[in-house]
JSON list of C-alpha atoms in Angstrom, two decimals:
[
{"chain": "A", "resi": 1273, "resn": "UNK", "atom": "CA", "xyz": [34.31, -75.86, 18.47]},
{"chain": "A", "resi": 1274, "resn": "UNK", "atom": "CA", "xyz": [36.66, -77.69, 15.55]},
{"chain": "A", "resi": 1275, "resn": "UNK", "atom": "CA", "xyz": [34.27, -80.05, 15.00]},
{"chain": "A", "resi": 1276, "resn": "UNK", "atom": "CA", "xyz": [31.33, -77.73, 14.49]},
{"chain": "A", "resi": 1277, "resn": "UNK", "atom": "CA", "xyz": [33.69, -75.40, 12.49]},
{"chain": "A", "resi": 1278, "resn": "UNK", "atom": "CA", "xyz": [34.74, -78.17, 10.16]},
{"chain": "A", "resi": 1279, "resn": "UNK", "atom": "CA", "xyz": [30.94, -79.82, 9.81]},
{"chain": "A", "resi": 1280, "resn": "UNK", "atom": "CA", "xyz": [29.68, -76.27, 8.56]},
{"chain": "A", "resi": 1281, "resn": "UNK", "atom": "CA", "xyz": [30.60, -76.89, 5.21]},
{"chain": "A", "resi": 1282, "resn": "UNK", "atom": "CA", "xyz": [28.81, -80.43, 5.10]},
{"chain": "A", "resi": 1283, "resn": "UNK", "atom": "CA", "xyz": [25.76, -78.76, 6.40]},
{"chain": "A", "resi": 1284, "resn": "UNK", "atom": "CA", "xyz": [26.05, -76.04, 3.96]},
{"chain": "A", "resi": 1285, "resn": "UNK", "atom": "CA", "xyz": [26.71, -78.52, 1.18]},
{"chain": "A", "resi": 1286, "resn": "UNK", "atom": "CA", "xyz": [23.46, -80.50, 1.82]},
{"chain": "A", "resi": 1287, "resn": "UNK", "atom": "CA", "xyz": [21.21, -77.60, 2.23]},
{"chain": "A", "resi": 1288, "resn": "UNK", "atom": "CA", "xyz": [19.36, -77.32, -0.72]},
{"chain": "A", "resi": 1289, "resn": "UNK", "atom": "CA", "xyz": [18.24, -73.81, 0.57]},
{"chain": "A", "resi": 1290, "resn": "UNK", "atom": "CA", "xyz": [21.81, -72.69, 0.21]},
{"chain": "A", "resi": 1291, "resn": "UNK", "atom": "CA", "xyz": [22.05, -73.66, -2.91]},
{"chain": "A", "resi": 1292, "resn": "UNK", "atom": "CA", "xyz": [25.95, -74.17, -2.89]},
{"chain": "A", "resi": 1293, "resn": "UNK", "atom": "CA", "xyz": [26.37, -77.61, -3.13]},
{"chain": "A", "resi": 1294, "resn": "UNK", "atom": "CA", "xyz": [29.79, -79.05, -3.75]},
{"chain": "A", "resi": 1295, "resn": "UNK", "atom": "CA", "xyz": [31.39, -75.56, -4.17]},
{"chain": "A", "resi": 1296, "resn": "UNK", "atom": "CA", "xyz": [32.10, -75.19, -0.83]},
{"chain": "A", "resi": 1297, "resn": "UNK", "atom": "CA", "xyz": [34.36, -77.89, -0.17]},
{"chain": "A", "resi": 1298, "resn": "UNK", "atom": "CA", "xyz": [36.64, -76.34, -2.86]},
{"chain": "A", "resi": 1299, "resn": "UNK", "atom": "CA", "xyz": [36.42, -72.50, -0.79]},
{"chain": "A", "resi": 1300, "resn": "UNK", "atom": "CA", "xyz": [37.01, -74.45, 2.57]},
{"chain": "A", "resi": 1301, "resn": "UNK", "atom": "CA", "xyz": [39.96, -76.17, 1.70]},
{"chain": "A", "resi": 1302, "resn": "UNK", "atom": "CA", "xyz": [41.51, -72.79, 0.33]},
{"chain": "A", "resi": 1303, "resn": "UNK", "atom": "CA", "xyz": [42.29, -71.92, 4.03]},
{"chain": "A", "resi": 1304, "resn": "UNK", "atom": "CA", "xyz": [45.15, -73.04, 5.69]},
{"chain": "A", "resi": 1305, "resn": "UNK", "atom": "CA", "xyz": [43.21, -72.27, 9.11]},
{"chain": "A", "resi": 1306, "resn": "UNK", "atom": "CA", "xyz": [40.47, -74.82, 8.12]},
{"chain": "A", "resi": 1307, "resn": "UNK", "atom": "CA", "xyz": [42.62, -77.38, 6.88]},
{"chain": "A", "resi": 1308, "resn": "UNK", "atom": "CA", "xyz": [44.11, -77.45, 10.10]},
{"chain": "A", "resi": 1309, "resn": "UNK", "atom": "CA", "xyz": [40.98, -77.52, 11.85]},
{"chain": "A", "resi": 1310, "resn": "UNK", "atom": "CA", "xyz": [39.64, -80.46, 9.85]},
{"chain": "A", "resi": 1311, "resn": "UNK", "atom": "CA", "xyz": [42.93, -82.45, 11.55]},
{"chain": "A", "resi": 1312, "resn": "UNK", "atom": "CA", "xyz": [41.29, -81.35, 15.21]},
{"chain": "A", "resi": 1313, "resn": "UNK", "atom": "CA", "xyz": [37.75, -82.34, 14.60]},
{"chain": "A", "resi": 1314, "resn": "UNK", "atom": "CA", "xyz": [38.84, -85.42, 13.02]},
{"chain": "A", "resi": 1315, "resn": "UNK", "atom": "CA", "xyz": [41.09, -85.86, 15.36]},
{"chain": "A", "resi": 1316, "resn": "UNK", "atom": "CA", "xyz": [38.84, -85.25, 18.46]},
{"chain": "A", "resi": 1317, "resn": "UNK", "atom": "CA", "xyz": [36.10, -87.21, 16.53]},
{"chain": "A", "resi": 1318, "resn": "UNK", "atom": "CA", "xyz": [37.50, -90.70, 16.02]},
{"chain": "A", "resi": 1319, "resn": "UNK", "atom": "CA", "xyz": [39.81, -90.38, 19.01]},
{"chain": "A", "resi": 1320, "resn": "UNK", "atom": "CA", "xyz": [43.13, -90.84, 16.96]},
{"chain": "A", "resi": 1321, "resn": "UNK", "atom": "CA", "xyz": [45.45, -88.22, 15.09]},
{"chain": "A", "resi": 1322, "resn": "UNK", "atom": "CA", "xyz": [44.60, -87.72, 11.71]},
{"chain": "A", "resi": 1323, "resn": "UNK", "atom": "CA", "xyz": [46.98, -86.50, 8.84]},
{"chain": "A", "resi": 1324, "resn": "UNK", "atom": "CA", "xyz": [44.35, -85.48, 6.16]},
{"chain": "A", "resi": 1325, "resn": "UNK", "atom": "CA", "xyz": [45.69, -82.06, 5.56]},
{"chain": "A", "resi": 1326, "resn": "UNK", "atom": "CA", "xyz": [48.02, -80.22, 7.64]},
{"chain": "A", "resi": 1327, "resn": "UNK", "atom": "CA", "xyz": [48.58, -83.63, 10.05]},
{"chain": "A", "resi": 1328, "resn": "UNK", "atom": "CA", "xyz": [47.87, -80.63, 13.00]},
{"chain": "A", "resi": 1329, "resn": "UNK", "atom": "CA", "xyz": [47.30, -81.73, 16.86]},
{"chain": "A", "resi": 1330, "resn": "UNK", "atom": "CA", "xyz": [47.15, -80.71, 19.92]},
{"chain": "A", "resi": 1331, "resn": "UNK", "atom": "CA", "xyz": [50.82, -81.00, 21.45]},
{"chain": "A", "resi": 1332, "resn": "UNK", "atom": "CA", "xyz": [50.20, -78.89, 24.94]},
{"chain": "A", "resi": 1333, "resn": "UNK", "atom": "CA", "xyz": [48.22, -76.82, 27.60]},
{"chain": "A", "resi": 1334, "resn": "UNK", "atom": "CA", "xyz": [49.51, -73.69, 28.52]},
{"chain": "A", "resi": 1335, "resn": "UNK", "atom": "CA", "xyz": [47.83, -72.59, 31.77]},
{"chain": "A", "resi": 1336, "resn": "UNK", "atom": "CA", "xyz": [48.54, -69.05, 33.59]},
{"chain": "A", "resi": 1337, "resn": "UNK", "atom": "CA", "xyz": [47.24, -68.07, 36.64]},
{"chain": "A", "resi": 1338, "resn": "UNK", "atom": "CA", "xyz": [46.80, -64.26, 37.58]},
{"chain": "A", "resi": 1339, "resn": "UNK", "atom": "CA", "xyz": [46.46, -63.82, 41.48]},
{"chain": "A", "resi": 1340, "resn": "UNK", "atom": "CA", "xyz": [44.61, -60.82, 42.67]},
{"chain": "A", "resi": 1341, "resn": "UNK", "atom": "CA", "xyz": [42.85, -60.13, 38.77]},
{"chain": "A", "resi": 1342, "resn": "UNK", "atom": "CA", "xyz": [39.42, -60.24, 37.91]},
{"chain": "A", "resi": 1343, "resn": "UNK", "atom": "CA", "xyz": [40.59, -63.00, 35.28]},
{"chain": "A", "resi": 1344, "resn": "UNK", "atom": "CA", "xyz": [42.37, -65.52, 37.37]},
{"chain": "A", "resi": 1345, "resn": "UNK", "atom": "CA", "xyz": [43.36, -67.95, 34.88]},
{"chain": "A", "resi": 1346, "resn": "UNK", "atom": "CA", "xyz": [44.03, -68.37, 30.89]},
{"chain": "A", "resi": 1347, "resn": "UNK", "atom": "CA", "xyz": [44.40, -71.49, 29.11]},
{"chain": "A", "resi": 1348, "resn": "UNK", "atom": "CA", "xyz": [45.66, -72.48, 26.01]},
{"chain": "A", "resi": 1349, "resn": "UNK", "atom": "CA", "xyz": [46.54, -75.05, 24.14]},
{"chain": "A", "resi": 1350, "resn": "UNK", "atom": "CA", "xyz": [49.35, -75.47, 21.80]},
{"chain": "A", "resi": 1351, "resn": "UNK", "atom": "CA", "xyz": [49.03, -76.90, 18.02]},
{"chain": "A", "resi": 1352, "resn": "UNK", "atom": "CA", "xyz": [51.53, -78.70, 16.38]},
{"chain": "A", "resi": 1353, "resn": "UNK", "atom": "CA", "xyz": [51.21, -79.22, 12.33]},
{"chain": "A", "resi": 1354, "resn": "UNK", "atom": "CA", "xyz": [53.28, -81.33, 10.38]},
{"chain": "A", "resi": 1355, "resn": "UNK", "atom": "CA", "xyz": [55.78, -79.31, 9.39]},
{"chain": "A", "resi": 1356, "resn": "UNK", "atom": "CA", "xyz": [57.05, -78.47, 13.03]},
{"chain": "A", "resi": 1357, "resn": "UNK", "atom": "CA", "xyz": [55.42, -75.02, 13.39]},
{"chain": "A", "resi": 1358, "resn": "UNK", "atom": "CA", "xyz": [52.93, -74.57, 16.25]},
{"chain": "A", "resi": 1359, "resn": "UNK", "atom": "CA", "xyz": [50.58, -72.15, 16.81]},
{"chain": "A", "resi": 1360, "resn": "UNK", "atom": "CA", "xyz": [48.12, -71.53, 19.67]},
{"chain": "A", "resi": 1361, "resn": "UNK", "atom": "CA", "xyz": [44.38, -73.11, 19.66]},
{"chain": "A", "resi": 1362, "resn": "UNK", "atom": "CA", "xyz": [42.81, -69.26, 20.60]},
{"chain": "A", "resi": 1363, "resn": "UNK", "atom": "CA", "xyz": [44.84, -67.78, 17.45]},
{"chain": "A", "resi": 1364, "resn": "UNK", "atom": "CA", "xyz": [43.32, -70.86, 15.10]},
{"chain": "A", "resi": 1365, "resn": "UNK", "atom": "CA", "xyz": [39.59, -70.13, 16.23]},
{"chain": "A", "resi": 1366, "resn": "UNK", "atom": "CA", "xyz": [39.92, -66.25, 15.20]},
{"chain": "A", "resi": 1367, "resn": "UNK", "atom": "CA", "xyz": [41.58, -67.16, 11.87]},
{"chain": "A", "resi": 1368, "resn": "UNK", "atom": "CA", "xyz": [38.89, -70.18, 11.16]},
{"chain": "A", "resi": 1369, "resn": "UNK", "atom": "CA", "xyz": [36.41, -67.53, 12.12]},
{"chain": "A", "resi": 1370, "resn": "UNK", "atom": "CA", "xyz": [37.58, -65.06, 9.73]},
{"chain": "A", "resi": 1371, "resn": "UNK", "atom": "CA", "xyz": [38.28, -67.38, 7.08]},
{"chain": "A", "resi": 1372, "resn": "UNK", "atom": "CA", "xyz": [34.04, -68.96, 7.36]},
{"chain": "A", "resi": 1373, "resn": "UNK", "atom": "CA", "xyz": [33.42, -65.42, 6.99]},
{"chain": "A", "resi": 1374, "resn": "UNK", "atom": "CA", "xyz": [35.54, -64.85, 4.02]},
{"chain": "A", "resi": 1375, "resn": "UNK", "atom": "CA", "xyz": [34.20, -68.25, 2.25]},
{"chain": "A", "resi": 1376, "resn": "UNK", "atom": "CA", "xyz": [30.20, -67.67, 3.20]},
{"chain": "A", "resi": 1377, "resn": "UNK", "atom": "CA", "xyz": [30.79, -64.12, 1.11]},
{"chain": "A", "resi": 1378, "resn": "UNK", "atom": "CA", "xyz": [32.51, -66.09, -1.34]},
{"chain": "A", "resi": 1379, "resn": "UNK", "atom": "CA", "xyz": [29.93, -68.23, -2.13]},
{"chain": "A", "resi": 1380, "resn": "UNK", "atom": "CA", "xyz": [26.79, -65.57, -1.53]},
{"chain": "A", "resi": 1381, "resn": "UNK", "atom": "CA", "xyz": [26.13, -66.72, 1.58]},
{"chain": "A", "resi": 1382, "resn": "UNK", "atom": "CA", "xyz": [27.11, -63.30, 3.82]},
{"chain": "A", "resi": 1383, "resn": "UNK", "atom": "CA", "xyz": [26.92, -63.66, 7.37]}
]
């Protein structure tokens, strides 16, 4: 998912359709949320932790399992950025998805 979320914007920027161009890097990098997930894709891509903007990764799992419930197990995993704060992979993927929508209207480009 971080690595399609973070790509968008190149696809975006070399869609002549869209007509955007370059101004979407500029909208993209506005949001903490997609900073952080350009350190993941990055990350994930070439294998190695990357520090480009928020120097984010993936620090642990958090598995529960729920005996007897139609959902019998959740898993997370925990993000670590730079500065020491963490924050939980599921909780980046709403935010990133919130923030695409608020750059895409941004730029005339509504979802």
């Amino acid at each position: 998912y971080f690595q399609d979320c973070w790509h968008l914007k190149d696809w975006i920027k070399n869609d002549p359709a869209c007509g955007v161009g370059s101004a979407i890097e500029a909208e993209v990098l506005a949001h903490k949320s997609l900073r952080v997930v350009a350190d993941l894709a990055n990350g994930g891509k070439h294998l190695a932790r990357h520090k480009h903007q928020e120097g984010a990764y993936v620090t642990s799992t958090n598995v529960t399992v729920h005996l007897g419930q139609n959902k019998p197990i959740d898993v997370d995993y925990v993000v670590t950025l730079g500065d020491g704060t963490t924050m939980s992979a599921q909780a980046l993927v709403h935010e990133a998805f919130q923030a695409w929508s608020e750059v895409l209207k941004k730029v005339g480009l509504n979802p």
